PDB file of C-alpha atoms in Angstrom:
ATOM      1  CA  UNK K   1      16.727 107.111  91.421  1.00  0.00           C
ATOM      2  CA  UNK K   2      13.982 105.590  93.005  1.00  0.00           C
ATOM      3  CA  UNK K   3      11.432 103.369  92.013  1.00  0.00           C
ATOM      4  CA  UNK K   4       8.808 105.386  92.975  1.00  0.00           C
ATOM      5  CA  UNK K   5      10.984 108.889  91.139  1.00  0.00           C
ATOM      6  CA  UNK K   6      11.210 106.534  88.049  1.00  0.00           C
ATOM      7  CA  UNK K   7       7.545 105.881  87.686  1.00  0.00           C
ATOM      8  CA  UNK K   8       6.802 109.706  88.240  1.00  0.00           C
ATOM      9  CA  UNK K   9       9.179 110.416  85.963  1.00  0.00           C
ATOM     10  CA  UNK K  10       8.767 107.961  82.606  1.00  0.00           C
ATOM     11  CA  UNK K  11       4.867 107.912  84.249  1.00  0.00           C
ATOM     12  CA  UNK K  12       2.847 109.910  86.203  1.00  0.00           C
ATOM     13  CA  UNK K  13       4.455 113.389  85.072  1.00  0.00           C
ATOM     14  CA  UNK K  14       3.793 112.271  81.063  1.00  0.00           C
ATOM     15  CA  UNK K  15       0.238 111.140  81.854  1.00  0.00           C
ATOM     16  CA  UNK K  16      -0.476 114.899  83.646  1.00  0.00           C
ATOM     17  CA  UNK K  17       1.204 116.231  80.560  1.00  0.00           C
ATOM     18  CA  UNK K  18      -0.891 114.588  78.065  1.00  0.00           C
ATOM     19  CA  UNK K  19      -4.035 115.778  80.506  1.00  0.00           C
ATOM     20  CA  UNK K  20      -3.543 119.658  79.836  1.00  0.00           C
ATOM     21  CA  UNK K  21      -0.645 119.635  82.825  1.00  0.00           C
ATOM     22  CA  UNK K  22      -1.482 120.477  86.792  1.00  0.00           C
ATOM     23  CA  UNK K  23      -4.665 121.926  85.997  1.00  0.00           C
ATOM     24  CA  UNK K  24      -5.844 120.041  83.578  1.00  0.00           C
ATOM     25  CA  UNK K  25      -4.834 116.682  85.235  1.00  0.00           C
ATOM     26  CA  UNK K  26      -7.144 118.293  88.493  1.00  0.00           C
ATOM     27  CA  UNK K  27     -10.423 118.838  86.482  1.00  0.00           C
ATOM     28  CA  UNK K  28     -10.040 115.349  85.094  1.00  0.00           C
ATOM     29  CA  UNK K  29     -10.193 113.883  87.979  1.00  0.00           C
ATOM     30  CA  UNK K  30     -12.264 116.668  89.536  1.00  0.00           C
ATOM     31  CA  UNK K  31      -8.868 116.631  92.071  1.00  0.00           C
ATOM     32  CA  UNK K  32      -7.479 119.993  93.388  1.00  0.00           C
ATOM     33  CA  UNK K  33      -3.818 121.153  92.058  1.00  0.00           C
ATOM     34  CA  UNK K  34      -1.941 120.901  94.713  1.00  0.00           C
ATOM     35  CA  UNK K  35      -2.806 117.439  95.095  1.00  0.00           C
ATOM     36  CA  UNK K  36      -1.815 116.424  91.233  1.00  0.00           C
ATOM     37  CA  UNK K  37       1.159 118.739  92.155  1.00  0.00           C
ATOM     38  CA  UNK K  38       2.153 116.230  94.753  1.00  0.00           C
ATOM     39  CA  UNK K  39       2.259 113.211  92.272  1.00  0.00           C
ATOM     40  CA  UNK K  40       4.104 115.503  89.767  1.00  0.00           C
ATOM     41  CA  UNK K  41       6.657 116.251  92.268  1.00  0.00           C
ATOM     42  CA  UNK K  42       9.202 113.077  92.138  1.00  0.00           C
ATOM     43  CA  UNK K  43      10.444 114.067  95.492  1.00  0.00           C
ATOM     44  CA  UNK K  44       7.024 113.560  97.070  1.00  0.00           C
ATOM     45  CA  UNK K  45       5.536 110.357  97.979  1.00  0.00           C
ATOM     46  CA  UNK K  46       2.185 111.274  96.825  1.00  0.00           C
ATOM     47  CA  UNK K  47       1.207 108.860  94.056  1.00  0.00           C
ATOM     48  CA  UNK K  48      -2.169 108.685  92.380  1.00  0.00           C
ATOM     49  CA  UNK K  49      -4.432 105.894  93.238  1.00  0.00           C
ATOM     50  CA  UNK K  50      -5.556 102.866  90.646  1.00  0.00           C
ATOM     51  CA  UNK K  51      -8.403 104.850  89.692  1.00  0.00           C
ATOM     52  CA  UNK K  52      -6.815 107.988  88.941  1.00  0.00           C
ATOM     53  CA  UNK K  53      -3.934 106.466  87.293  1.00  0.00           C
ATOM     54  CA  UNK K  54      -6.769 104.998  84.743  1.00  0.00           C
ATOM     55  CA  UNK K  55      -8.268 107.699  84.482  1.00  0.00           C
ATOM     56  CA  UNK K  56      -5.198 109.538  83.609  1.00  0.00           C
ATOM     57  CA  UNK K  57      -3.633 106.695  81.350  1.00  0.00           C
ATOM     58  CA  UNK K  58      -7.408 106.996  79.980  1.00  0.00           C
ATOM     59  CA  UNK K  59      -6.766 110.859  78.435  1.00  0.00           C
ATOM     60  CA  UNK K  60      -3.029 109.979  77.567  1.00  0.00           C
ATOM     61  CA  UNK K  61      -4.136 107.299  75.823  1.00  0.00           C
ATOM     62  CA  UNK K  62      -6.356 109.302  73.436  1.00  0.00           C
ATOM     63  CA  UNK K  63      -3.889 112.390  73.066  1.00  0.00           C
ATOM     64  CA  UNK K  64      -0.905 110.204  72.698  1.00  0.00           C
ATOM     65  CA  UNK K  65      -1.441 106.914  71.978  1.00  0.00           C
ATOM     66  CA  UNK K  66       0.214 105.815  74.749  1.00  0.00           C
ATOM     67  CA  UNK K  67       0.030 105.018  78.391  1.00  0.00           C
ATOM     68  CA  UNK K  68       2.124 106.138  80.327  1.00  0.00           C
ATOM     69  CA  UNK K  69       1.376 105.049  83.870  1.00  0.00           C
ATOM     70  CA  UNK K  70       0.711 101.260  82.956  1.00  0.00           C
ATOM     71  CA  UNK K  71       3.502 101.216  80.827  1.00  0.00           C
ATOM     72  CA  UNK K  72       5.705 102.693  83.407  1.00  0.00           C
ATOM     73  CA  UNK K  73       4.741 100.269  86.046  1.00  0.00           C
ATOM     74  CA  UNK K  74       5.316  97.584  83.415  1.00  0.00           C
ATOM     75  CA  UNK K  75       9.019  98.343  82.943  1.00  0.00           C
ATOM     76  CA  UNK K  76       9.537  98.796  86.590  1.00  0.00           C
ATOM     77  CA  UNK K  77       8.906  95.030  86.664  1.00  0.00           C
ATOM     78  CA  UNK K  78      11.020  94.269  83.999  1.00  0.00           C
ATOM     79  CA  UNK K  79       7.539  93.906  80.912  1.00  0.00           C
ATOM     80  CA  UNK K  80       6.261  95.850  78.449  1.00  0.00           C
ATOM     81  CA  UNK K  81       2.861  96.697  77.833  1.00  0.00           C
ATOM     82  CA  UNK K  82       1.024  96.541  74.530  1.00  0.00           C
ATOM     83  CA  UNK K  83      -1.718  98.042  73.212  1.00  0.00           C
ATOM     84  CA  UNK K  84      -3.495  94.580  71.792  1.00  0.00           C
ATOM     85  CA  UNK K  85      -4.196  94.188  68.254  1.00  0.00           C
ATOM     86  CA  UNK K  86      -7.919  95.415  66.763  1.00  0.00           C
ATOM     87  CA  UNK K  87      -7.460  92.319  63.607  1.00  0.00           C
ATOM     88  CA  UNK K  88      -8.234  88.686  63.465  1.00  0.00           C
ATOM     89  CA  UNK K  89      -4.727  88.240  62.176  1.00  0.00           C
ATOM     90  CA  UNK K  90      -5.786  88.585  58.553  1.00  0.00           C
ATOM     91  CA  UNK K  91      -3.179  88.075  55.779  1.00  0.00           C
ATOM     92  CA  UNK K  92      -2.560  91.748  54.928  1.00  0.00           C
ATOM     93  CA  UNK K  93      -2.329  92.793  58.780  1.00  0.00           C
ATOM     94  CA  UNK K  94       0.101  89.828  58.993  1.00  0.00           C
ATOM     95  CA  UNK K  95       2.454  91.372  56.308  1.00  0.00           C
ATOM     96  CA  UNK K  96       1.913  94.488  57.969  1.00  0.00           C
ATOM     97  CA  UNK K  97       2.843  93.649  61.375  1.00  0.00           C
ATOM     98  CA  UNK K  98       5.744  91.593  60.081  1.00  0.00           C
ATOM     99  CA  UNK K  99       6.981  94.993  57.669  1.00  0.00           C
ATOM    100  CA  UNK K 100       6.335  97.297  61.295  1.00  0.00           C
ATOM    101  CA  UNK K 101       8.359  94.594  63.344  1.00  0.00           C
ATOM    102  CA  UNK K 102      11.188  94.365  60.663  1.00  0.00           C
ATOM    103  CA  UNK K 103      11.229  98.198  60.667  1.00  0.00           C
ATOM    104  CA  UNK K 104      11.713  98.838  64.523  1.00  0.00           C
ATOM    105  CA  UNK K 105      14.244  96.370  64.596  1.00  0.00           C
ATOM    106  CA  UNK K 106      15.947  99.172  62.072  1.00  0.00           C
ATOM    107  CA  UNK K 107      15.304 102.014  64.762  1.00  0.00           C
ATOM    108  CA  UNK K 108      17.021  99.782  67.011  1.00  0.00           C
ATOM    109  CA  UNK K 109      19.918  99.963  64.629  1.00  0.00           C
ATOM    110  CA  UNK K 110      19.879 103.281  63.784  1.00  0.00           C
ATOM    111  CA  UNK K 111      19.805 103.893  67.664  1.00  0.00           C
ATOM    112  CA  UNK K 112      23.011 101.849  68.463  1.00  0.00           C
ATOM    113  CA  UNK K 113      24.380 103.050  65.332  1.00  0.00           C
ATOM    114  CA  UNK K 114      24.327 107.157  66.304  1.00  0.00           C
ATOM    115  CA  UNK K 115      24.894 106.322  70.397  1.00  0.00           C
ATOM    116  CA  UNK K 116      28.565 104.413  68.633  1.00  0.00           C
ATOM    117  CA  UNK K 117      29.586 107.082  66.109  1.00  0.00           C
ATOM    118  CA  UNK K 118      31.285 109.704  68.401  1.00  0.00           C
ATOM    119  CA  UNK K 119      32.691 106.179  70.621  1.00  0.00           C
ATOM    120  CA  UNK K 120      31.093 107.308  73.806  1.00  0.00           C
ATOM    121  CA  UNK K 121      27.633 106.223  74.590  1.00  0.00           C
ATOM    122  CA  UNK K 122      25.693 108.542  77.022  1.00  0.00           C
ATOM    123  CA  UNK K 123      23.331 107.624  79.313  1.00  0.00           C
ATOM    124  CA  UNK K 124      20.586 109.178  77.560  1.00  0.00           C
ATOM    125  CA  UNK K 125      21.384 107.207  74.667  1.00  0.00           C
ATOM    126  CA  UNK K 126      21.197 103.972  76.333  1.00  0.00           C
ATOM    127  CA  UNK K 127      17.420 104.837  77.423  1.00  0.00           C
ATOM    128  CA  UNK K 128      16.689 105.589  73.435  1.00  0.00           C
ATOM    129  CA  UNK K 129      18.224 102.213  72.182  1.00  0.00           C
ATOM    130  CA  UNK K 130      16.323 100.583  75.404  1.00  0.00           C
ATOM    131  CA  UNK K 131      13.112 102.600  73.956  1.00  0.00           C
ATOM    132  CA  UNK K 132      13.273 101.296  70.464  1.00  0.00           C
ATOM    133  CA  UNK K 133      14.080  98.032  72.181  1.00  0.00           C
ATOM    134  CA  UNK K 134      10.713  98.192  74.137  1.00  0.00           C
ATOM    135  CA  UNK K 135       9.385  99.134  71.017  1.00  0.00           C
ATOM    136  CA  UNK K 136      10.687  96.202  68.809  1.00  0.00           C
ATOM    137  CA  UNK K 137       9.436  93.535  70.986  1.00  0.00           C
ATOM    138  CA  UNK K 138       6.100  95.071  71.494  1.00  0.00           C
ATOM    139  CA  UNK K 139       5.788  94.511  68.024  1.00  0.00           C
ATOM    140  CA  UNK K 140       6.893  91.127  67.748  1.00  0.00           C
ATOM    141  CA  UNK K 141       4.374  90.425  70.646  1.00  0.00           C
ATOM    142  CA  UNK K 142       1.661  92.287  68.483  1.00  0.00           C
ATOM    143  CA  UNK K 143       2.786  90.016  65.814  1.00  0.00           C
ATOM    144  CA  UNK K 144       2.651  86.707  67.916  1.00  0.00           C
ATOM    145  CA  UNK K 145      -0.804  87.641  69.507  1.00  0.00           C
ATOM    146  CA  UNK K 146      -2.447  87.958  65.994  1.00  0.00           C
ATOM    147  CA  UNK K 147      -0.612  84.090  64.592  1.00  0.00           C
ATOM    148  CA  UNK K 148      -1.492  82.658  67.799  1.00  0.00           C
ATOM    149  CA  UNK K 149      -4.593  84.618  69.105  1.00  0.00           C
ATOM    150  CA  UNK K 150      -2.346  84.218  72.752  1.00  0.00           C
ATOM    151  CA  UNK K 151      -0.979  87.272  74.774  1.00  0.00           C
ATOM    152  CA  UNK K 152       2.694  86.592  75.879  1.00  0.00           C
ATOM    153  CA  UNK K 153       3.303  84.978  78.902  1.00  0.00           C
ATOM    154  CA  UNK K 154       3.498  87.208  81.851  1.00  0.00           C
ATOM    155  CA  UNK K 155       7.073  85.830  81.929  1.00  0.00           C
ATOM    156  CA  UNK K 156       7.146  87.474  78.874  1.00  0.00           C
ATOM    157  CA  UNK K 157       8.817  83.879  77.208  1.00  0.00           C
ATOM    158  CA  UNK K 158       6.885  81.226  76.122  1.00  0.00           C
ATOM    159  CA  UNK K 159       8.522  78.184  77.814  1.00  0.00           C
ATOM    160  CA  UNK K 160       9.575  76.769  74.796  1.00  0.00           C
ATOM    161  CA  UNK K 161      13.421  77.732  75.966  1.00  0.00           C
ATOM    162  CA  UNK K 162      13.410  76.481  78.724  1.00  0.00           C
ATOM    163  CA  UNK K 163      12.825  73.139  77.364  1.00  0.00           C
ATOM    164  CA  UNK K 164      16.018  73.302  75.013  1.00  0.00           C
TER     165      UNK K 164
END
Protein backbone atom coordinates (compact mmCIF):
# COMPACT_ATOMS: atom_id res chain seq x y z
CA UNK A 1 0.00 0.00 0.00
CA UNK A 2 0.86 3.34 -0.70
CA UNK A 3 1.81 6.14 1.22
CA UNK A 4 -0.68 8.22 0.05
CA UNK A 5 -3.59 4.80 0.49
CA UNK A 6 -2.10 4.60 4.07
CA UNK A 7 -2.80 8.13 5.08
CA UNK A 8 -6.41 7.86 3.53
CA UNK A 9 -6.82 4.95 5.17
CA UNK A 10 -5.51 5.31 9.13
CA UNK A 11 -6.36 9.32 8.09
CA UNK A 12 -8.39 11.06 5.91
CA UNK A 13 -11.31 8.33 5.75
CA UNK A 14 -11.46 8.41 9.96
CA UNK A 15 -11.41 12.22 10.01
CA UNK A 16 -14.66 12.21 7.30
CA UNK A 17 -16.05 9.60 9.61
CA UNK A 18 -15.84 11.48 12.73
CA UNK A 19 -17.38 14.61 10.47
CA UNK A 20 -20.92 12.91 9.90
CA UNK A 21 -19.23 10.85 6.71
CA UNK A 22 -19.33 12.25 2.81
CA UNK A 23 -21.90 14.64 3.55
CA UNK A 24 -21.14 15.76 6.54
CA UNK A 25 -17.35 16.12 5.83
CA UNK A 26 -18.81 18.52 2.57
CA UNK A 27 -20.87 21.00 4.74
CA UNK A 28 -17.89 21.33 7.03
CA UNK A 29 -15.91 22.51 4.74
CA UNK A 30 -18.77 23.99 2.72
CA UNK A 31 -17.01 21.37 -0.11
CA UNK A 32 -19.31 19.41 -2.52
CA UNK A 33 -19.47 15.37 -2.08
CA UNK A 34 -17.99 14.26 -4.76
CA UNK A 35 -15.02 16.13 -3.99
CA UNK A 36 -14.69 14.66 -0.17
CA UNK A 37 -15.60 11.42 -2.10
CA UNK A 38 -12.36 11.76 -3.95
CA UNK A 39 -10.16 11.98 -0.73
CA UNK A 40 -12.23 9.07 0.73
CA UNK A 41 -11.48 7.01 -2.19
CA UNK A 42 -7.77 5.50 -1.46
CA UNK A 43 -7.46 4.78 -5.09
CA UNK A 44 -7.76 8.46 -5.99
CA UNK A 45 -5.11 10.95 -5.72
CA UNK A 46 -7.33 13.58 -4.47
CA UNK A 47 -6.11 14.58 -1.01
CA UNK A 48 -7.46 17.42 1.07
CA UNK A 49 -5.46 20.51 1.36
CA UNK A 50 -3.68 21.86 4.85
CA UNK A 51 -6.66 23.76 5.54
CA UNK A 52 -9.18 21.23 5.13
CA UNK A 53 -7.23 18.61 6.76
CA UNK A 54 -7.44 21.13 9.97
CA UNK A 55 -10.46 21.71 9.62
CA UNK A 56 -11.33 18.13 9.51
CA UNK A 57 -8.75 16.99 12.29
CA UNK A 58 -10.60 20.14 13.98
CA UNK A 59 -14.29 18.11 14.23
CA UNK A 60 -12.45 14.68 14.83
CA UNK A 61 -10.79 16.10 17.41
CA UNK A 62 -13.92 17.09 19.37
CA UNK A 63 -16.01 13.83 18.49
CA UNK A 64 -13.11 11.58 19.10
CA UNK A 65 -10.46 12.86 20.82
CA UNK A 66 -8.25 12.22 18.30
CA UNK A 67 -6.71 13.40 15.11
CA UNK A 68 -6.58 11.54 12.68
CA UNK A 69 -4.99 13.31 9.74
CA UNK A 70 -1.97 14.81 11.80
CA UNK A 71 -1.51 11.75 13.47
CA UNK A 72 -1.52 9.83 10.31
CA UNK A 73 1.00 11.98 8.64
CA UNK A 74 3.02 11.64 11.85
CA UNK A 75 3.44 7.86 11.60
CA UNK A 76 4.06 8.03 7.94
CA UNK A 77 7.31 9.71 9.06
CA UNK A 78 8.07 7.37 11.53
CA UNK A 79 6.52 10.07 15.01
CA UNK A 80 3.73 10.18 16.94
CA UNK A 81 1.69 12.99 17.71
CA UNK A 82 0.44 14.04 21.13
CA UNK A 83 -2.16 15.89 22.29
CA UNK A 84 0.08 18.23 24.88
CA UNK A 85 -0.64 18.24 28.43
CA UNK A 86 -3.34 21.05 29.97
CA UNK A 87 -1.11 20.82 33.81
CA UNK A 88 1.91 22.54 35.11
CA UNK A 89 3.17 19.11 36.01
CA UNK A 90 1.65 19.22 39.47
CA UNK A 91 2.32 16.33 41.91
CA UNK A 92 -1.04 14.53 41.56
CA UNK A 93 -1.00 14.85 37.58
CA UNK A 94 2.57 13.46 37.93
CA UNK A 95 1.29 10.25 39.72
CA UNK A 96 -1.33 10.23 37.30
CA UNK A 97 0.55 10.33 34.20
CA UNK A 98 3.08 7.92 35.66
CA UNK A 99 -0.19 5.29 36.78
CA UNK A 100 -1.64 6.02 32.76
CA UNK A 101 1.98 5.33 31.35
CA UNK A 102 2.49 2.17 33.59
CA UNK A 103 -1.00 1.05 32.46
CA UNK A 104 -0.50 1.25 28.55
CA UNK A 105 2.60 -0.40 28.88
CA UNK A 106 0.01 -3.33 30.23
CA UNK A 107 -2.16 -2.96 26.93
CA UNK A 108 0.98 -3.45 25.23
CA UNK A 109 1.21 -6.72 27.06
CA UNK A 110 -2.03 -7.80 26.90
CA UNK A 111 -1.69 -7.07 23.05
CA UNK A 112 1.42 -9.32 22.48
CA UNK A 113 0.03 -11.61 24.92
CA UNK A 114 -3.50 -12.52 22.80
CA UNK A 115 -1.58 -11.93 19.09
CA UNK A 116 0.96 -15.20 20.85
CA UNK A 117 -1.74 -17.45 22.33
CA UNK A 118 -3.03 -19.29 19.17
CA UNK A 119 1.19 -19.13 17.92
CA UNK A 120 0.38 -17.27 14.77
CA UNK A 121 0.42 -13.56 14.80
CA UNK A 122 -1.76 -11.88 12.06
CA UNK A 123 -1.16 -8.92 10.47
CA UNK A 124 -3.91 -7.17 12.02
CA UNK A 125 -2.53 -7.98 15.24
CA UNK A 126 0.76 -6.53 14.64
CA UNK A 127 -1.02 -3.01 13.84
CA UNK A 128 -2.90 -3.40 17.49
CA UNK A 129 0.39 -4.15 19.47
CA UNK A 130 2.02 -1.22 17.14
CA UNK A 131 -1.23 0.90 18.33
CA UNK A 132 -0.82 0.37 22.00
CA UNK A 133 2.84 0.91 21.23
CA UNK A 134 2.04 4.43 19.76
CA UNK A 135 0.00 4.74 22.61
CA UNK A 136 2.58 3.87 25.40
CA UNK A 137 5.12 6.26 24.28
CA UNK A 138 2.74 9.06 23.78
CA UNK A 139 2.32 8.76 27.27
CA UNK A 140 5.71 8.63 28.38
CA UNK A 141 6.21 11.80 26.17
CA UNK A 142 3.09 13.35 28.02
CA UNK A 143 4.91 12.36 31.07
CA UNK A 144 8.38 13.88 30.07
CA UNK A 145 6.76 17.19 28.73
CA UNK A 146 5.09 17.88 32.18
CA UNK A 147 8.90 16.95 34.41
CA UNK A 148 10.68 18.87 31.90
CA UNK A 149 8.17 21.50 30.49
CA UNK A 150 10.15 20.29 26.86
CA UNK A 151 8.30 18.59 23.87
CA UNK A 152 10.40 15.58 22.55
CA UNK A 153 12.79 16.12 20.08
CA UNK A 154 11.52 15.94 16.61
CA UNK A 155 13.98 13.00 16.48
CA UNK A 156 11.78 11.81 18.88
CA UNK A 157 15.22 10.91 21.30
CA UNK A 158 16.74 13.23 23.36
CA UNK A 159 20.46 12.93 22.44
CA UNK A 160 21.39 11.69 25.57
CA UNK A 161 22.06 8.08 23.69
CA UNK A 162 23.85 9.04 21.44
CA UNK A 163 26.39 10.23 23.79
CA UNK A 164 26.74 6.70 25.56
Amino acid sequence: MSALSRIKVKGVRPAIAANGGIDGAAATLDKGRSWVGDWHNRNHAGMPTLPDAFALDEVALAETGRAPILQALAAELGHVAIRLPECDGCGDALVLAVVKAAGEFGDVANAITDALRDGVRTAAENAHIVEEIDQAQAQLARLRLMVTGVPVPVSGRSGEEDAA
